[in-house]
């Protein structure tokens, strides 16, 4: 991120995305929760679709509308709807932390769907630590008799997590023919490309050639970025490493 535009984009993400939960809490003080969130997504969808149409990007074909509707119900209805409902009785800061249990739901759903990834000891320990931290945050309110409103709010955040997890799993597995970058109205992709740099060994190469994997991986990924940039010139692809 060396250009001024990149820094401005980073600041914009911090402000616009980071304050979403606070903005929701302020909005529902005067607007019914479901009316607020439905209006928000309808307006955003219309604006994005109009922008895609003006840019000449093909919109999703009618045959894909049913699948996209399911994703909309899971992501926007259950996911965002649960968060908005929860913020009636739970503070925006606590809601933003409670939705961090999404990995628990993702792992459970993926296992039910027969995902091949193993639940290693390290992953299990990380999940337990995260879950313990969330319990520590919620426990004082529960023991202090916060009331059923607070409890239902916490439950709503878990409905939101379930919706996001099921939607993510469904979107991974459904067979589509439409342009996903167009159908999702994406104009920015941040690609964390260092995962396999930290796992540089492969059983497909002999021991004296293990170091080649790093070089091959970087060359292959740069070639992929080049092809993506040519295929989708309106989308900004930003690479990132170490979570930065």
PDB file of C-alpha atoms in Angstrom, residues 13-209:
ATOM      1  CA  UNK A  13     -12.677   0.776   5.152  1.00  0.00           C
ATOM      2  CA  UNK A  14     -11.793   1.463   8.795  1.00  0.00           C
ATOM      3  CA  UNK A  15     -14.402   4.221   9.061  1.00  0.00           C
ATOM      4  CA  UNK A  16     -17.237   2.864   6.913  1.00  0.00           C
ATOM      5  CA  UNK A  17     -16.957  -0.807   7.870  1.00  0.00           C
ATOM      6  CA  UNK A  18     -15.711  -0.377  11.417  1.00  0.00           C
ATOM      7  CA  UNK A  19     -18.559   1.931  12.419  1.00  0.00           C
ATOM      8  CA  UNK A  20     -21.339  -0.177  10.872  1.00  0.00           C
ATOM      9  CA  UNK A  21     -22.467  -1.585  14.221  1.00  0.00           C
ATOM     10  CA  UNK A  22     -22.606   1.874  15.801  1.00  0.00           C
ATOM     11  CA  UNK A  23     -24.516   3.244  12.805  1.00  0.00           C
ATOM     12  CA  UNK A  24     -27.064   0.444  13.117  1.00  0.00           C
ATOM     13  CA  UNK A  25     -27.582   1.203  16.799  1.00  0.00           C
ATOM     14  CA  UNK A  26     -28.163   4.896  16.085  1.00  0.00           C
ATOM     15  CA  UNK A  27     -30.533   4.174  13.189  1.00  0.00           C
ATOM     16  CA  UNK A  28     -32.816   1.778  15.054  1.00  0.00           C
ATOM     17  CA  UNK A  29     -33.424   4.365  17.763  1.00  0.00           C
ATOM     18  CA  UNK A  30     -35.863   6.069  15.382  1.00  0.00           C
ATOM     19  CA  UNK A  31     -36.481   3.504  12.599  1.00  0.00           C
ATOM     20  CA  UNK A  32     -37.986   0.016  13.043  1.00  0.00           C
ATOM     21  CA  UNK A  33     -35.133  -2.514  12.762  1.00  0.00           C
ATOM     22  CA  UNK A  34     -36.394  -4.579   9.843  1.00  0.00           C
ATOM     23  CA  UNK A  35     -37.561  -1.495   7.926  1.00  0.00           C
ATOM     24  CA  UNK A  36     -34.144   0.078   8.364  1.00  0.00           C
ATOM     25  CA  UNK A  37     -32.118  -2.932   7.246  1.00  0.00           C
ATOM     26  CA  UNK A  38     -34.390  -3.828   4.303  1.00  0.00           C
ATOM     27  CA  UNK A  39     -34.343  -0.248   3.022  1.00  0.00           C
ATOM     28  CA  UNK A  40     -30.567  -0.171   3.373  1.00  0.00           C
ATOM     29  CA  UNK A  41     -30.029  -3.252   1.239  1.00  0.00           C
ATOM     30  CA  UNK A  42     -32.662  -2.382  -1.353  1.00  0.00           C
ATOM     31  CA  UNK A  43     -31.117   1.038  -1.941  1.00  0.00           C
ATOM     32  CA  UNK A  44     -27.591  -0.399  -2.014  1.00  0.00           C
ATOM     33  CA  UNK A  45     -28.627  -3.136  -4.446  1.00  0.00           C
ATOM     34  CA  UNK A  46     -30.306  -0.719  -6.825  1.00  0.00           C
ATOM     35  CA  UNK A  47     -27.282   1.581  -6.817  1.00  0.00           C
ATOM     36  CA  UNK A  48     -24.828  -1.275  -7.423  1.00  0.00           C
ATOM     37  CA  UNK A  49     -26.924  -2.828 -10.188  1.00  0.00           C
ATOM     38  CA  UNK A  50     -27.245   0.555 -11.894  1.00  0.00           C
ATOM     39  CA  UNK A  51     -23.485   1.055 -11.676  1.00  0.00           C
ATOM     40  CA  UNK A  52     -22.845  -2.378 -13.185  1.00  0.00           C
ATOM     41  CA  UNK A  53     -25.320  -1.705 -15.983  1.00  0.00           C
ATOM     42  CA  UNK A  54     -23.685   1.630 -16.788  1.00  0.00           C
ATOM     43  CA  UNK A  55     -20.259  -0.068 -16.795  1.00  0.00           C
ATOM     44  CA  UNK A  56     -21.485  -2.668 -19.272  1.00  0.00           C
ATOM     45  CA  UNK A  57     -21.123  -5.628 -16.926  1.00  0.00           C
ATOM     46  CA  UNK A  58     -23.537  -8.479 -17.592  1.00  0.00           C
ATOM     47  CA  UNK A  59     -26.109  -8.895 -14.832  1.00  0.00           C
ATOM     48  CA  UNK A  60     -26.976 -12.342 -13.430  1.00  0.00           C
ATOM     49  CA  UNK A  61     -29.165 -14.438 -15.715  1.00  0.00           C
ATOM     50  CA  UNK A  62     -32.722 -15.270 -14.532  1.00  0.00           C
ATOM     51  CA  UNK A  63     -31.743 -18.920 -14.027  1.00  0.00           C
ATOM     52  CA  UNK A  64     -29.432 -17.855 -11.196  1.00  0.00           C
ATOM     53  CA  UNK A  65     -31.966 -15.662  -9.378  1.00  0.00           C
ATOM     54  CA  UNK A  66     -33.283 -18.443  -7.149  1.00  0.00           C
ATOM     55  CA  UNK A  67     -29.836 -19.322  -5.845  1.00  0.00           C
ATOM     56  CA  UNK A  68     -29.000 -15.656  -5.339  1.00  0.00           C
ATOM     57  CA  UNK A  69     -32.278 -15.196  -3.463  1.00  0.00           C
ATOM     58  CA  UNK A  70     -31.294 -17.984  -1.073  1.00  0.00           C
ATOM     59  CA  UNK A  71     -27.960 -16.263  -0.474  1.00  0.00           C
ATOM     60  CA  UNK A  72     -29.742 -12.960   0.095  1.00  0.00           C
ATOM     61  CA  UNK A  73     -32.036 -14.507   2.705  1.00  0.00           C
ATOM     62  CA  UNK A  74     -29.102 -16.149   4.499  1.00  0.00           C
ATOM     63  CA  UNK A  75     -26.661 -13.231   4.370  1.00  0.00           C
ATOM     64  CA  UNK A  76     -28.949 -10.215   4.506  1.00  0.00           C
ATOM     65  CA  UNK A  77     -32.030 -11.686   6.170  1.00  0.00           C
ATOM     66  CA  UNK A  78     -30.563 -13.938   8.852  1.00  0.00           C
ATOM     67  CA  UNK A  79     -27.059 -12.458   8.977  1.00  0.00           C
ATOM     68  CA  UNK A  80     -27.575  -8.722   8.947  1.00  0.00           C
ATOM     69  CA  UNK A  81     -31.159  -9.012  10.183  1.00  0.00           C
ATOM     70  CA  UNK A  82     -30.033 -10.898  13.288  1.00  0.00           C
ATOM     71  CA  UNK A  83     -27.412  -8.274  14.060  1.00  0.00           C
ATOM     72  CA  UNK A  84     -29.892  -5.420  13.672  1.00  0.00           C
ATOM     73  CA  UNK A  85     -32.463  -7.160  15.868  1.00  0.00           C
ATOM     74  CA  UNK A  86     -29.850  -7.897  18.533  1.00  0.00           C
ATOM     75  CA  UNK A  87     -28.755  -4.276  18.805  1.00  0.00           C
ATOM     76  CA  UNK A  88     -32.131  -3.346  20.250  1.00  0.00           C
ATOM     77  CA  UNK A  89     -31.063  -4.858  23.576  1.00  0.00           C
ATOM     78  CA  UNK A  90     -27.313  -5.527  23.260  1.00  0.00           C
ATOM     79  CA  UNK A  91     -24.645  -2.837  22.903  1.00  0.00           C
ATOM     80  CA  UNK A  92     -23.148  -2.416  19.442  1.00  0.00           C
ATOM     81  CA  UNK A  93     -19.653  -3.165  20.729  1.00  0.00           C
ATOM     82  CA  UNK A  94     -20.713  -6.447  22.316  1.00  0.00           C
ATOM     83  CA  UNK A  95     -22.644  -7.471  19.202  1.00  0.00           C
ATOM     84  CA  UNK A  96     -19.531  -6.938  17.078  1.00  0.00           C
ATOM     85  CA  UNK A  97     -17.667  -9.317  19.395  1.00  0.00           C
ATOM     86  CA  UNK A  98     -20.424 -11.944  19.617  1.00  0.00           C
ATOM     87  CA  UNK A  99     -20.500 -12.429  15.859  1.00  0.00           C
ATOM     88  CA  UNK A 100     -16.877 -13.579  16.132  1.00  0.00           C
ATOM     89  CA  UNK A 101     -18.186 -17.102  16.804  1.00  0.00           C
ATOM     90  CA  UNK A 102     -18.843 -17.550  13.080  1.00  0.00           C
ATOM     91  CA  UNK A 103     -15.811 -19.901  12.800  1.00  0.00           C
ATOM     92  CA  UNK A 104     -17.544 -22.342  15.181  1.00  0.00           C
ATOM     93  CA  UNK A 105     -20.570 -22.515  12.905  1.00  0.00           C
ATOM     94  CA  UNK A 106     -18.432 -22.716   9.783  1.00  0.00           C
ATOM     95  CA  UNK A 107     -16.466 -25.679  11.120  1.00  0.00           C
ATOM     96  CA  UNK A 108     -19.614 -27.489  12.228  1.00  0.00           C
ATOM     97  CA  UNK A 109     -21.429 -26.950   8.941  1.00  0.00           C
ATOM     98  CA  UNK A 110     -18.398 -27.868   6.873  1.00  0.00           C
ATOM     99  CA  UNK A 111     -18.037 -31.096   8.841  1.00  0.00           C
ATOM    100  CA  UNK A 112     -21.701 -31.905   8.265  1.00  0.00           C
ATOM    101  CA  UNK A 113     -21.141 -31.299   4.557  1.00  0.00           C
ATOM    102  CA  UNK A 114     -18.189 -33.689   4.540  1.00  0.00           C
ATOM    103  CA  UNK A 115     -15.351 -31.181   4.278  1.00  0.00           C
ATOM    104  CA  UNK A 116     -11.946 -32.925   4.138  1.00  0.00           C
ATOM    105  CA  UNK A 117     -10.124 -30.419   6.373  1.00  0.00           C
ATOM    106  CA  UNK A 118      -9.031 -31.912   9.688  1.00  0.00           C
ATOM    107  CA  UNK A 119      -9.785 -30.197  12.979  1.00  0.00           C
ATOM    108  CA  UNK A 120      -6.249 -30.110  14.334  1.00  0.00           C
ATOM    109  CA  UNK A 121      -5.239 -29.610  17.948  1.00  0.00           C
ATOM    110  CA  UNK A 122      -4.079 -26.070  17.246  1.00  0.00           C
ATOM    111  CA  UNK A 123      -7.347 -25.109  15.587  1.00  0.00           C
ATOM    112  CA  UNK A 124      -9.325 -26.661  18.423  1.00  0.00           C
ATOM    113  CA  UNK A 125      -7.299 -24.739  20.999  1.00  0.00           C
ATOM    114  CA  UNK A 126      -7.831 -21.481  19.123  1.00  0.00           C
ATOM    115  CA  UNK A 127     -11.578 -22.039  18.933  1.00  0.00           C
ATOM    116  CA  UNK A 128     -11.806 -22.876  22.628  1.00  0.00           C
ATOM    117  CA  UNK A 129      -9.814 -19.782  23.600  1.00  0.00           C
ATOM    118  CA  UNK A 130     -12.038 -17.605  21.430  1.00  0.00           C
ATOM    119  CA  UNK A 131     -15.200 -19.150  22.815  1.00  0.00           C
ATOM    120  CA  UNK A 132     -13.927 -18.706  26.375  1.00  0.00           C
ATOM    121  CA  UNK A 133     -13.293 -15.013  25.741  1.00  0.00           C
ATOM    122  CA  UNK A 134     -16.828 -14.504  24.439  1.00  0.00           C
ATOM    123  CA  UNK A 135     -18.308 -16.290  27.475  1.00  0.00           C
ATOM    124  CA  UNK A 136     -16.271 -14.003  29.761  1.00  0.00           C
ATOM    125  CA  UNK A 137     -17.767 -10.954  28.025  1.00  0.00           C
ATOM    126  CA  UNK A 138     -21.362 -12.147  28.199  1.00  0.00           C
ATOM    127  CA  UNK A 139     -21.330 -13.858  31.602  1.00  0.00           C
ATOM    128  CA  UNK A 140     -21.430 -10.701  33.805  1.00  0.00           C
ATOM    129  CA  UNK A 141     -24.583  -9.485  32.049  1.00  0.00           C
ATOM    130  CA  UNK A 142     -26.274 -12.868  32.344  1.00  0.00           C
ATOM    131  CA  UNK A 143     -25.448 -13.310  36.035  1.00  0.00           C
ATOM    132  CA  UNK A 144     -26.493  -9.741  36.814  1.00  0.00           C
ATOM    133  CA  UNK A 145     -30.026 -10.469  35.628  1.00  0.00           C
ATOM    134  CA  UNK A 146     -29.909  -8.468  32.403  1.00  0.00           C
ATOM    135  CA  UNK A 147     -33.330  -9.845  31.480  1.00  0.00           C
ATOM    136  CA  UNK A 148     -34.821 -11.794  28.616  1.00  0.00           C
ATOM    137  CA  UNK A 149     -34.267  -8.907  26.220  1.00  0.00           C
ATOM    138  CA  UNK A 150     -30.509  -9.223  26.531  1.00  0.00           C
ATOM    139  CA  UNK A 151     -30.699 -13.013  26.245  1.00  0.00           C
ATOM    140  CA  UNK A 152     -32.828 -12.833  23.098  1.00  0.00           C
ATOM    141  CA  UNK A 153     -30.385 -10.285  21.683  1.00  0.00           C
ATOM    142  CA  UNK A 154     -27.485 -12.671  22.230  1.00  0.00           C
ATOM    143  CA  UNK A 155     -29.510 -15.448  20.594  1.00  0.00           C
ATOM    144  CA  UNK A 156     -30.176 -13.162  17.612  1.00  0.00           C
ATOM    145  CA  UNK A 157     -26.432 -12.716  17.091  1.00  0.00           C
ATOM    146  CA  UNK A 158     -26.085 -16.483  16.918  1.00  0.00           C
ATOM    147  CA  UNK A 159     -28.881 -16.681  14.338  1.00  0.00           C
ATOM    148  CA  UNK A 160     -26.869 -14.125  12.370  1.00  0.00           C
ATOM    149  CA  UNK A 161     -23.722 -16.248  12.647  1.00  0.00           C
ATOM    150  CA  UNK A 162     -25.625 -19.319  11.512  1.00  0.00           C
ATOM    151  CA  UNK A 163     -27.003 -17.448   8.498  1.00  0.00           C
ATOM    152  CA  UNK A 164     -23.562 -16.220   7.444  1.00  0.00           C
ATOM    153  CA  UNK A 165     -22.019 -19.670   7.925  1.00  0.00           C
ATOM    154  CA  UNK A 166     -24.732 -21.546   5.998  1.00  0.00           C
ATOM    155  CA  UNK A 167     -24.661 -18.910   3.266  1.00  0.00           C
ATOM    156  CA  UNK A 168     -20.882 -19.164   2.954  1.00  0.00           C
ATOM    157  CA  UNK A 169     -21.026 -22.939   2.752  1.00  0.00           C
ATOM    158  CA  UNK A 170     -23.831 -22.840   0.187  1.00  0.00           C
ATOM    159  CA  UNK A 171     -22.058 -20.277  -1.976  1.00  0.00           C
ATOM    160  CA  UNK A 172     -18.953 -22.485  -2.020  1.00  0.00           C
ATOM    161  CA  UNK A 173     -20.817 -25.542  -3.234  1.00  0.00           C
ATOM    162  CA  UNK A 174     -23.509 -24.350  -5.581  1.00  0.00           C
ATOM    163  CA  UNK A 175     -22.732 -24.762  -9.263  1.00  0.00           C
ATOM    164  CA  UNK A 176     -22.998 -21.454 -11.086  1.00  0.00           C
ATOM    165  CA  UNK A 177     -22.528 -20.329 -14.629  1.00  0.00           C
ATOM    166  CA  UNK A 178     -22.841 -16.626 -13.955  1.00  0.00           C
ATOM    167  CA  UNK A 179     -19.938 -14.259 -13.452  1.00  0.00           C
ATOM    168  CA  UNK A 180     -19.620 -14.298  -9.663  1.00  0.00           C
ATOM    169  CA  UNK A 181     -17.593 -11.077  -9.628  1.00  0.00           C
ATOM    170  CA  UNK A 182     -20.453  -9.371 -11.440  1.00  0.00           C
ATOM    171  CA  UNK A 183     -23.324 -11.062  -9.623  1.00  0.00           C
ATOM    172  CA  UNK A 184     -21.863 -10.089  -6.235  1.00  0.00           C
ATOM    173  CA  UNK A 185     -21.274  -6.488  -7.386  1.00  0.00           C
ATOM    174  CA  UNK A 186     -17.621  -6.639  -6.360  1.00  0.00           C
ATOM    175  CA  UNK A 187     -15.219  -3.822  -7.202  1.00  0.00           C
ATOM    176  CA  UNK A 188     -12.398  -4.567  -4.735  1.00  0.00           C
ATOM    177  CA  UNK A 189     -10.674  -7.824  -3.758  1.00  0.00           C
ATOM    178  CA  UNK A 190      -8.028  -8.072  -1.054  1.00  0.00           C
ATOM    179  CA  UNK A 191      -6.037 -11.269  -1.581  1.00  0.00           C
ATOM    180  CA  UNK A 192      -4.044 -12.605   1.350  1.00  0.00           C
ATOM    181  CA  UNK A 193      -1.477 -14.648  -0.561  1.00  0.00           C
ATOM    182  CA  UNK A 194       0.980 -15.704   2.127  1.00  0.00           C
ATOM    183  CA  UNK A 195      -0.731 -18.825   3.470  1.00  0.00           C
ATOM    184  CA  UNK A 196       1.311 -21.343   1.532  1.00  0.00           C
ATOM    185  CA  UNK A 197       4.484 -19.271   1.881  1.00  0.00           C
ATOM    186  CA  UNK A 198       4.320 -20.320   5.533  1.00  0.00           C
ATOM    187  CA  UNK A 199       3.772 -23.952   4.459  1.00  0.00           C
ATOM    188  CA  UNK A 200       6.561 -24.304   1.874  1.00  0.00           C
ATOM    189  CA  UNK A 201       6.910 -28.078   1.753  1.00  0.00           C
ATOM    190  CA  UNK A 202       5.163 -30.428  -0.660  1.00  0.00           C
ATOM    191  CA  UNK A 203       5.151 -34.213  -1.135  1.00  0.00           C
ATOM    192  CA  UNK A 204       5.236 -33.739  -4.913  1.00  0.00           C
ATOM    193  CA  UNK A 205       8.904 -32.668  -4.959  1.00  0.00           C
ATOM    194  CA  UNK A 206      12.022 -34.460  -3.670  1.00  0.00           C
ATOM    195  CA  UNK A 207      13.793 -33.160  -0.566  1.00  0.00           C
ATOM    196  CA  UNK A 208      16.498 -31.290  -2.517  1.00  0.00           C
ATOM    197  CA  UNK A 209      13.877 -29.298  -4.459  1.00  0.00           C
TER     198      UNK A 209
END
